[in-house]
Amino acid sequence: MGSKTITVYYSHHGPIVRAQDGRWVAVRLMNEPLKALTQSYARTKARDYAAFYQAMELRTNSSNNTVYADADGNIAYFHGNFIPVRDPRFNWKQPVDGSDTATEWKGLHTVAQTITLFNPKNGWIQNTNNWPYSAAGANSPRQQDYPAYMSVYGENARGLHAVKVFQNKTGFTLDSLIAASYDSELTAFEALLPPLFAAYDALPEGDAQKLALADKVALLRAWDWRYALTSTATSLAVFWGQELAELAGKQAREQGVPVVDFLATEEVTAAQRLAALATAADKLQRDFGNWQTPWGEINRFQRLTGDVVQPFDDARASLPVPYASGNWGALAAYGQSSKSTTRRIYGERGNSFVAAVEFGPRVRAKSILAGGQSGDPTSPHFKDQAAMYARGEFKEVLFYPEDVSRHLERRYRPGE
C-alpha cells in the first residue's frame, strides 16, 4: 500500500485548474448531479411536449443542443439548457477577471429566455452541433435577439449542407430521409477551391509550379464536390485541405476562428494554397503509388479488438467507406481524430449510431451502428453491421416486444 498527498486550490468560482499569464484560472461548472440525473430520466418518460418542456425546466441538461419530436407532429429545438446569466460586456470565450464582481453569475436563464424553436413554419429542424441561427433555415432564431455567450460556436459546413438538403423539401419517408441525410456533397470545398484556382491562374504561363500542378488543378476543377469510393478528386481535395490546415491552423486558432472558415479567407496566401496542393499530391504518390488514388482505397473501417482505442493496421482486413469528415461538410460524418500511424485513414469519430424515426400511433424506425453491438471480437455481432454501415444500409429497429420475440437468438433471465 502507498499514499500520496496532493494539494489543491479552489475559490468560490470553483477549483483552480491552471495558470495563465501569471494568474490562476478557476473553472466554474454545473454541479447538480441529482437534478441532472432526474432530468435525464424524466426526458425518457415524457409522453408529450409539455412533459418534455417541464423536464427541461430543471436546467441541468449539459448537451450543447437538443432536438425533440413527437407523435403529435411537434418538433422543437433547445440550444443549451444550463445557461448562467452573465454580463454581455465580457468575452466569455476567454477567462474573465474573477475578482471583478461584474463577472459573477446572476442565476440561470429560464428555458423561455434561451435559444429555442417550436414548430417553425418550414416544418423541419436540423442540428449539426453548429450555431442555432440556421437550425430551421429562414425560420431560425435571430442572432441579434440573444447575448453572444448563448452560442459560442459559429456556422459550419455541415450545417450549410443540411439546410441545402432539407429546405423546400416535404413528404419525407424513412427511406427518403435516410437518403437525404447521406447526400454526398462536401460543402466546404465550394468556398475553399475557388481561391486555389485563382492562385493557380495567377501564375505566369510556363511557370514550373504551374506546369507541375496543371493536372491536379484540372482534376479538382472538374470535381462536383461529392465523395465516392471511386473518386480520386475526393482523395486529392481532402489531403489538400488537411495540408492547408497544417499550414494555417495555428494562425486560425490564435485568432479564435474555426480552421475551415479561416482557410477560405484572404489571410491564407496563394503560395500556401499552392504549396499545400503540391505536398498533398506528393504524399498520395508516396503512400499509395499514385496521386490519383480512389478514395475507397484510403478511407477505411477497421475493428480489430474490443479496445476503445483501436490498434489500426494497414496489413489487416478493412472495409472501404465513402464518407468524409464533417469538417468538410459531410452529413454522414466519418473521420480519424487521433494522430495517424498508418497510410490509410481509419474512422473513429462521426456517425457511430444513426437512426431515422417515424413518430405516430405506432413508432417505426431504422438504424445502423458502426461495427456491431458486441465488444467481444469472438461474437458474431462484433462487426456484423460494418458492411451495412459502409453502404449506408439501415436495419429495422425492433421496438415492440412482439418484434423482438420474432428475432430472438436466445431468451434468459438474469441470475438463472
Short mmCIF file of C-alpha atoms in Angstrom, two decimals:
data_model
loop_
_atom_site.label_atom_id
_atom_site.label_comp_id
_atom_site.label_asym_id
_atom_site.label_seq_id
_atom_site.Cartn_x
_atom_site.Cartn_y
_atom_site.Cartn_z
CA MET A 1 0.00 0.00 0.00
CA GLY A 2 1.12 3.56 -0.60
CA SER A 3 -0.27 7.04 -0.29
CA LYS A 4 0.26 10.39 -1.94
CA THR A 5 -0.84 13.79 -0.71
CA ILE A 6 -1.97 16.29 -3.32
CA THR A 7 -2.57 19.93 -2.53
CA VAL A 8 -5.45 21.52 -4.44
CA TYR A 9 -6.66 25.11 -4.51
CA TYR A 10 -10.11 26.47 -5.11
CA SER A 11 -12.12 29.65 -4.95
CA HIS A 12 -15.83 30.34 -4.69
CA HIS A 13 -15.84 30.17 -8.51
CA GLY A 14 -14.53 26.60 -8.48
CA PRO A 15 -11.26 24.63 -8.48
CA ILE A 16 -8.02 26.15 -9.74
CA VAL A 17 -7.12 24.24 -12.90
CA ARG A 18 -4.13 26.09 -14.35
CA ALA A 19 -2.29 29.39 -14.60
CA GLN A 20 -2.31 31.91 -17.42
CA ASP A 21 -0.12 35.00 -17.66
CA GLY A 22 0.88 34.59 -14.03
CA ARG A 23 -2.69 34.40 -12.72
CA TRP A 24 -4.63 31.37 -11.52
CA VAL A 25 -7.59 30.19 -13.56
CA ALA A 26 -10.61 28.62 -11.87
CA VAL A 27 -13.37 26.76 -13.71
CA ARG A 28 -17.00 27.13 -12.77
CA LEU A 29 -19.31 24.37 -13.94
CA MET A 30 -22.78 22.99 -13.38
CA ASN A 31 -22.66 20.86 -10.24
CA GLU A 32 -26.17 19.48 -9.85
CA PRO A 33 -25.77 15.70 -10.21
CA LEU A 34 -29.13 14.74 -8.67
CA LYS A 35 -31.11 17.23 -10.76
CA ALA A 36 -29.16 16.20 -13.87
CA LEU A 37 -29.97 12.53 -13.29
CA THR A 38 -33.61 13.38 -12.61
CA GLN A 39 -33.82 15.39 -15.84
CA SER A 40 -32.18 12.67 -17.92
CA TYR A 41 -34.70 10.13 -16.61
CA ALA A 42 -37.70 12.46 -16.88
CA ARG A 43 -36.99 13.16 -20.54
CA THR A 44 -37.19 9.44 -21.34
CA LYS A 45 -40.59 9.21 -19.64
CA ALA A 46 -42.14 12.32 -21.21
CA ARG A 47 -45.28 11.49 -23.20
CA ASP A 48 -45.70 14.88 -24.87
CA TYR A 49 -44.08 18.26 -25.41
CA ALA A 50 -45.45 19.73 -22.18
CA ALA A 51 -43.86 16.97 -20.10
CA PHE A 52 -40.57 17.25 -22.02
CA TYR A 53 -40.51 21.02 -21.56
CA GLN A 54 -41.17 20.58 -17.85
CA ALA A 55 -38.13 18.29 -17.64
CA MET A 56 -36.05 20.90 -19.47
CA GLU A 57 -37.03 23.45 -16.80
CA LEU A 58 -34.72 21.60 -14.39
CA ARG A 59 -31.96 23.22 -16.48
CA THR A 60 -29.28 20.60 -15.91
CA ASN A 61 -29.00 19.17 -19.42
CA SER A 62 -25.36 19.76 -20.35
CA SER A 63 -25.79 18.98 -24.08
CA ASN A 64 -24.97 21.83 -26.42
CA ASN A 65 -28.28 21.33 -28.22
CA THR A 66 -31.34 19.07 -28.10
CA VAL A 67 -33.88 18.22 -30.80
CA TYR A 68 -37.40 17.00 -29.95
CA ALA A 69 -40.15 15.33 -31.99
CA ASP A 70 -43.38 13.57 -31.02
CA ALA A 71 -46.37 11.64 -32.38
CA ASP A 72 -48.50 14.80 -32.29
CA GLY A 73 -46.36 16.26 -35.07
CA ASN A 74 -44.47 18.72 -32.85
CA ILE A 75 -40.78 19.46 -33.38
CA ALA A 76 -38.60 21.61 -31.14
CA TYR A 77 -35.02 22.73 -30.66
CA PHE A 78 -33.25 23.79 -27.44
CA HIS A 79 -29.81 25.39 -27.67
CA GLY A 80 -28.24 24.60 -24.34
CA ASN A 81 -30.14 24.33 -21.07
CA PHE A 82 -27.88 25.23 -18.14
CA ILE A 83 -27.04 28.81 -19.11
CA PRO A 84 -25.93 31.24 -16.39
CA VAL A 85 -26.98 34.89 -16.71
CA ARG A 86 -23.82 36.92 -17.34
CA ASP A 87 -22.78 40.43 -18.18
CA PRO A 88 -22.64 40.54 -22.02
CA ARG A 89 -19.87 43.16 -21.96
CA PHE A 90 -17.30 40.43 -21.30
CA ASN A 91 -15.84 37.92 -23.74
CA TRP A 92 -16.97 34.66 -22.19
CA LYS A 93 -14.93 32.61 -24.65
CA GLN A 94 -11.89 33.59 -22.57
CA PRO A 95 -11.21 33.62 -18.81
CA VAL A 96 -12.60 36.71 -17.09
CA ASP A 97 -11.37 38.53 -14.00
CA GLY A 98 -12.80 36.62 -11.05
CA SER A 99 -12.02 39.47 -8.67
CA ASP A 100 -14.42 41.74 -10.57
CA THR A 101 -17.93 41.38 -9.12
CA ALA A 102 -19.39 42.20 -12.53
CA THR A 103 -18.23 38.78 -13.76
CA GLU A 104 -20.30 36.88 -11.20
CA TRP A 105 -23.09 34.62 -12.42
CA LYS A 106 -26.52 36.09 -11.79
CA GLY A 107 -28.65 32.98 -11.62
CA LEU A 108 -29.76 30.89 -14.61
CA HIS A 109 -31.73 31.81 -17.70
CA THR A 110 -35.17 30.26 -17.85
CA VAL A 111 -35.80 27.92 -20.77
CA ALA A 112 -38.02 30.59 -22.35
CA GLN A 113 -35.07 33.03 -22.33
CA THR A 114 -32.76 30.59 -24.13
CA ILE A 115 -32.50 29.96 -27.87
CA THR A 116 -35.38 27.67 -28.75
CA LEU A 117 -37.64 26.73 -31.64
CA PHE A 118 -41.10 25.18 -31.62
CA ASN A 119 -42.86 24.10 -34.81
CA PRO A 120 -41.14 26.50 -37.23
CA LYS A 121 -43.15 27.27 -40.37
CA ASN A 122 -40.72 25.48 -42.68
CA GLY A 123 -41.57 22.16 -40.96
CA TRP A 124 -38.06 20.89 -40.21
CA ILE A 125 -35.15 21.39 -37.82
CA GLN A 126 -31.53 20.42 -38.39
CA ASN A 127 -28.78 20.06 -35.82
CA THR A 128 -25.13 19.53 -36.76
CA ASN A 129 -23.59 20.78 -33.50
CA ASN A 130 -23.19 24.21 -35.01
CA TRP A 131 -24.86 27.51 -34.19
CA PRO A 132 -28.66 27.71 -33.84
CA TYR A 133 -29.19 30.54 -36.32
CA SER A 134 -29.67 28.18 -39.26
CA ALA A 135 -31.44 25.37 -37.41
CA ALA A 136 -34.64 25.98 -39.40
CA GLY A 137 -33.36 27.84 -42.43
CA ALA A 138 -35.15 31.18 -42.88
CA ASN A 139 -37.28 30.42 -39.82
CA SER A 140 -34.31 30.14 -37.46
CA PRO A 141 -33.80 32.25 -34.32
CA ARG A 142 -32.16 35.65 -34.93
CA GLN A 143 -28.64 36.09 -33.62
CA GLN A 144 -29.26 39.71 -32.59
CA ASP A 145 -32.00 38.62 -30.17
CA TYR A 146 -29.65 36.79 -27.80
CA PRO A 147 -26.46 37.55 -25.86
CA ALA A 148 -23.30 36.30 -27.58
CA TYR A 149 -22.45 33.88 -24.77
CA MET A 150 -25.53 31.75 -25.53
CA SER A 151 -23.92 30.42 -28.72
CA VAL A 152 -20.14 30.40 -28.84
CA TYR A 153 -19.65 28.31 -31.98
CA GLY A 154 -20.24 29.60 -35.47
CA GLU A 155 -21.82 28.09 -38.54
CA ASN A 156 -20.10 25.06 -40.05
CA ALA A 157 -20.04 23.47 -43.48
CA ARG A 158 -22.16 20.57 -42.27
CA GLY A 159 -24.91 22.97 -41.17
CA LEU A 160 -24.84 24.75 -44.52
CA HIS A 161 -25.10 21.38 -46.23
CA ALA A 162 -28.06 20.29 -44.08
CA VAL A 163 -30.02 23.44 -44.90
CA LYS A 164 -29.29 22.99 -48.60
CA VAL A 165 -30.60 19.41 -48.48
CA PHE A 166 -33.72 19.97 -46.38
CA GLN A 167 -35.01 23.39 -47.43
CA ASN A 168 -38.15 23.32 -49.57
CA LYS A 169 -38.49 19.54 -49.10
CA THR A 170 -41.62 17.86 -47.77
CA GLY A 171 -43.17 14.40 -47.67
CA PHE A 172 -40.20 12.50 -46.33
CA THR A 173 -40.42 8.75 -45.74
CA LEU A 174 -37.91 6.87 -43.61
CA ASP A 175 -36.01 5.79 -46.71
CA SER A 176 -36.02 9.20 -48.40
CA LEU A 177 -34.94 10.86 -45.13
CA ILE A 178 -32.01 8.45 -44.86
CA ALA A 179 -31.08 9.10 -48.49
CA ALA A 180 -31.16 12.87 -47.92
CA SER A 181 -29.05 12.52 -44.80
CA TYR A 182 -26.43 10.66 -46.82
CA ASP A 183 -26.16 13.32 -49.50
CA SER A 184 -22.55 13.11 -50.64
CA GLU A 185 -21.63 16.78 -51.16
CA LEU A 186 -18.62 18.17 -49.30
CA THR A 187 -19.92 21.71 -49.00
CA ALA A 188 -16.76 23.28 -47.55
CA PHE A 189 -14.93 22.93 -50.85
CA GLU A 190 -17.43 25.23 -52.55
CA ALA A 191 -15.69 28.07 -50.69
CA LEU A 192 -12.21 26.57 -50.40
CA LEU A 193 -11.43 25.66 -54.00
CA PRO A 194 -12.03 28.98 -55.86
CA PRO A 195 -9.14 30.76 -54.06
CA LEU A 196 -6.88 27.83 -55.01
CA PHE A 197 -7.91 28.10 -58.65
CA ALA A 198 -7.35 31.88 -58.57
CA ALA A 199 -3.87 31.37 -57.12
CA TYR A 200 -3.07 28.87 -59.85
CA ASP A 201 -4.45 31.07 -62.65
CA ALA A 202 -2.31 33.96 -61.42
CA LEU A 203 0.90 32.04 -62.04
CA PRO A 204 2.68 33.13 -65.24
CA GLU A 205 2.47 30.89 -68.28
CA GLY A 206 5.36 28.48 -68.42
CA ASP A 207 5.97 28.72 -64.67
CA ALA A 208 7.40 25.46 -63.32
CA GLN A 209 4.89 25.26 -60.48
CA LYS A 210 2.01 25.89 -62.88
CA LEU A 211 3.15 23.07 -65.11
CA ALA A 212 3.62 20.69 -62.18
CA LEU A 213 0.15 21.38 -60.76
CA ALA A 214 -1.78 21.55 -64.03
CA ASP A 215 -3.28 18.05 -63.92
CA LYS A 216 -4.04 18.33 -60.19
CA VAL A 217 -5.93 21.58 -60.63
CA ALA A 218 -7.74 20.19 -63.70
CA LEU A 219 -8.95 17.22 -61.62
CA LEU A 220 -10.30 19.48 -58.88
CA ARG A 221 -11.92 21.89 -61.36
CA ALA A 222 -13.90 19.02 -62.86
CA TRP A 223 -14.96 17.68 -59.46
CA ASP A 224 -18.57 18.08 -58.28
CA TRP A 225 -17.54 18.24 -54.56
CA ARG A 226 -19.08 14.79 -53.98
CA TYR A 227 -17.34 11.90 -52.27
CA ALA A 228 -17.42 8.39 -53.72
CA LEU A 229 -15.39 5.23 -53.29
CA THR A 230 -14.02 5.61 -56.81
CA SER A 231 -13.38 9.38 -56.61
CA THR A 232 -9.73 10.38 -56.97
CA ALA A 233 -10.65 14.07 -56.66
CA THR A 234 -12.04 13.42 -53.16
CA SER A 235 -8.68 11.99 -52.11
CA LEU A 236 -6.75 14.94 -53.51
CA ALA A 237 -9.15 17.54 -52.10
CA VAL A 238 -9.17 16.04 -48.59
CA PHE A 239 -5.37 15.65 -48.49
CA TRP A 240 -5.01 19.22 -49.77
CA GLY A 241 -7.41 20.52 -47.13
CA GLN A 242 -5.52 18.67 -44.41
CA GLU A 243 -2.17 20.06 -45.57
CA LEU A 244 -3.57 23.59 -45.77
CA ALA A 245 -4.97 23.25 -42.26
CA GLU A 246 -1.50 22.24 -41.05
CA LEU A 247 -0.01 25.37 -42.63
CA ALA A 248 -2.62 27.85 -41.39
CA GLY A 249 -4.20 26.14 -38.38
CA LYS A 250 -2.04 27.82 -35.74
CA GLN A 251 -2.89 31.26 -37.09
CA ALA A 252 -6.60 30.42 -37.15
CA ARG A 253 -6.56 29.23 -33.54
CA GLU A 254 -4.69 32.34 -32.41
CA GLN A 255 -7.46 34.46 -33.94
CA GLY A 256 -10.22 32.27 -32.49
CA VAL A 257 -11.56 31.41 -35.94
CA PRO A 258 -12.62 27.85 -36.91
CA VAL A 259 -9.85 26.43 -39.07
CA VAL A 260 -12.01 25.55 -42.09
CA ASP A 261 -13.55 29.04 -42.08
CA PHE A 262 -10.09 30.59 -41.86
CA LEU A 263 -8.86 28.59 -44.86
CA ALA A 264 -11.35 30.41 -47.10
CA THR A 265 -10.13 33.87 -46.06
CA GLU A 266 -7.56 36.10 -47.77
CA GLU A 267 -5.21 35.66 -44.82
CA VAL A 268 -4.19 32.33 -46.30
CA THR A 269 -1.74 33.20 -49.06
CA ALA A 270 -1.75 31.98 -52.63
CA ALA A 271 1.68 30.44 -52.01
CA GLN A 272 0.32 28.43 -49.07
CA ARG A 273 -2.62 27.12 -51.12
CA LEU A 274 -0.38 26.02 -53.98
CA ALA A 275 2.28 24.53 -51.70
CA ALA A 276 -0.37 22.50 -49.85
CA LEU A 277 -1.61 21.05 -53.14
CA ALA A 278 1.88 20.02 -54.17
CA THR A 279 2.51 18.44 -50.77
CA ALA A 280 -0.83 16.60 -50.85
CA ALA A 281 -0.14 15.13 -54.29
CA ASP A 282 3.38 14.10 -53.25
CA LYS A 283 2.04 12.39 -50.12
CA LEU A 284 -0.56 10.45 -52.11
CA GLN A 285 2.12 9.41 -54.61
CA ARG A 286 4.49 8.32 -51.85
CA ASP A 287 1.98 6.45 -49.70
CA PHE A 288 -0.22 4.86 -52.37
CA GLY A 289 1.93 4.84 -55.50
CA ASN A 290 -0.36 7.22 -57.39
CA TRP A 291 -1.58 10.73 -56.60
CA GLN A 292 -4.83 9.72 -58.30
CA THR A 293 -5.81 7.07 -55.74
CA PRO A 294 -9.54 6.31 -55.31
CA TRP A 295 -10.98 7.50 -52.01
CA GLY A 296 -12.14 3.99 -51.09
CA GLU A 297 -8.55 2.75 -51.12
CA ILE A 298 -7.67 5.34 -48.49
CA ASN A 299 -10.76 5.81 -46.29
CA ARG A 300 -11.48 2.60 -44.37
CA PHE A 301 -13.35 0.98 -41.50
CA GLN A 302 -11.44 -1.39 -39.26
CA ARG A 303 -12.39 -3.01 -35.95
CA LEU A 304 -9.80 -5.47 -34.69
CA THR A 305 -10.29 -5.57 -30.92
CA GLY A 306 -12.77 -4.51 -28.27
CA ASP A 307 -10.46 -1.69 -27.17
CA VAL A 308 -11.83 1.85 -27.11
CA VAL A 309 -8.64 2.99 -28.88
CA GLN A 310 -8.24 0.70 -31.87
CA PRO A 311 -4.79 -0.57 -33.00
CA PHE A 312 -5.22 0.20 -36.70
CA ASP A 313 -3.10 -1.84 -39.08
CA ASP A 314 -2.78 -1.40 -42.87
CA ALA A 315 -1.85 -5.08 -43.20
CA ARG A 316 -5.14 -6.28 -41.65
CA ALA A 317 -8.57 -6.51 -43.26
CA SER A 318 -10.65 -3.34 -43.55
CA LEU A 319 -13.68 -2.07 -45.47
CA PRO A 320 -13.82 0.90 -47.87
CA VAL A 321 -16.02 3.77 -46.64
CA PRO A 322 -17.19 6.59 -48.96
CA TYR A 323 -18.00 9.20 -46.29
CA ALA A 324 -15.70 12.02 -45.19
CA SER A 325 -15.11 14.29 -42.22
CA GLY A 326 -17.89 16.61 -41.10
CA ASN A 327 -15.27 19.37 -41.21
CA TRP A 328 -15.66 19.32 -44.99
CA GLY A 329 -19.47 19.34 -44.79
CA ALA A 330 -20.28 15.62 -44.90
CA LEU A 331 -23.66 14.88 -43.33
CA ALA A 332 -22.57 11.27 -42.90
CA ALA A 333 -19.52 12.36 -40.93
CA TYR A 334 -16.59 9.97 -40.74
CA GLY A 335 -13.02 10.76 -39.82
CA GLN A 336 -9.93 10.00 -37.78
CA SER A 337 -9.13 12.22 -34.81
CA SER A 338 -6.02 10.56 -33.36
CA LYS A 339 -2.58 11.06 -34.87
CA SER A 340 -2.28 8.63 -37.73
CA THR A 341 0.41 5.93 -37.66
CA THR A 342 -0.88 4.29 -40.85
CA ARG A 343 -1.07 5.23 -44.52
CA ARG A 344 -4.81 4.79 -44.66
CA ILE A 345 -7.46 6.80 -42.80
CA TYR A 346 -9.47 4.73 -40.31
CA GLY A 347 -12.67 6.23 -38.96
CA GLU A 348 -13.01 6.72 -35.22
CA ARG A 349 -15.33 9.73 -34.98
CA GLY A 350 -18.51 10.92 -36.67
CA ASN A 351 -21.68 8.92 -37.21
CA SER A 352 -21.32 5.98 -34.84
CA PHE A 353 -25.04 5.31 -34.29
CA VAL A 354 -27.62 6.65 -36.73
CA ALA A 355 -31.41 6.32 -36.57
CA ALA A 356 -34.34 7.56 -38.62
CA VAL A 357 -37.59 7.55 -36.66
CA GLU A 358 -41.21 7.94 -37.75
CA PHE A 359 -43.40 9.02 -34.84
CA GLY A 360 -47.09 8.14 -34.81
CA PRO A 361 -49.60 5.82 -33.11
CA ARG A 362 -47.02 3.11 -33.78
CA VAL A 363 -43.34 4.03 -33.86
CA ARG A 364 -41.28 2.82 -36.80
CA ALA A 365 -37.56 3.29 -37.10
CA LYS A 366 -34.44 2.17 -38.92
CA SER A 367 -30.91 2.35 -37.55
CA ILE A 368 -27.31 1.38 -38.14
CA LEU A 369 -24.33 1.03 -35.81
CA ALA A 370 -20.65 1.28 -36.69
CA GLY A 371 -19.24 -2.22 -36.37
CA GLY A 372 -21.68 -4.12 -34.22
CA GLN A 373 -23.47 -4.32 -30.88
CA SER A 374 -20.91 -6.54 -29.16
CA GLY A 375 -17.48 -5.53 -27.92
CA ASP A 376 -16.30 -9.15 -27.95
CA PRO A 377 -14.24 -9.96 -31.08
CA THR A 378 -15.41 -13.59 -30.89
CA SER A 379 -19.08 -12.61 -31.06
CA PRO A 380 -20.92 -12.80 -34.41
CA HIS A 381 -22.25 -9.33 -33.54
CA PHE A 382 -18.81 -7.73 -33.17
CA LYS A 383 -18.83 -6.32 -36.70
CA ASP A 384 -21.92 -7.73 -38.38
CA GLN A 385 -23.18 -4.20 -39.14
CA ALA A 386 -19.87 -2.91 -40.52
CA ALA A 387 -20.54 -3.61 -44.21
CA MET A 388 -24.08 -2.20 -43.93
CA TYR A 389 -22.70 0.88 -42.19
CA ALA A 390 -20.22 1.42 -45.03
CA ARG A 391 -23.04 1.13 -47.60
CA GLY A 392 -25.45 3.36 -45.65
CA GLU A 393 -27.86 0.42 -45.41
CA PHE A 394 -30.11 0.57 -42.35
CA LYS A 395 -31.87 -2.23 -40.45
CA GLU A 396 -35.39 -2.18 -38.98
CA VAL A 397 -35.49 -1.29 -35.28
CA LEU A 398 -37.20 -3.95 -33.18
CA PHE A 399 -39.07 -1.55 -30.92
CA TYR A 400 -42.03 -3.61 -29.67
CA PRO A 401 -41.86 -6.86 -27.64
CA GLU A 402 -43.54 -8.88 -30.39
CA ASP A 403 -40.93 -7.64 -32.89
CA VAL A 404 -38.12 -8.69 -30.59
CA SER A 405 -39.73 -12.10 -29.99
CA ARG A 406 -39.75 -12.89 -33.71
CA HIS A 407 -35.99 -12.32 -33.92
CA LEU A 408 -34.76 -13.85 -30.65
CA GLU A 409 -31.49 -15.73 -30.65
CA ARG A 410 -31.96 -16.82 -27.04
CA ARG A 411 -34.04 -15.96 -24.02
CA TYR A 412 -32.68 -15.82 -20.48
CA ARG A 413 -33.40 -14.45 -17.03
CA PRO A 414 -30.59 -12.75 -15.09
CA GLY A 415 -29.43 -14.94 -12.26
CA GLU A 416 -30.63 -18.22 -13.74
#
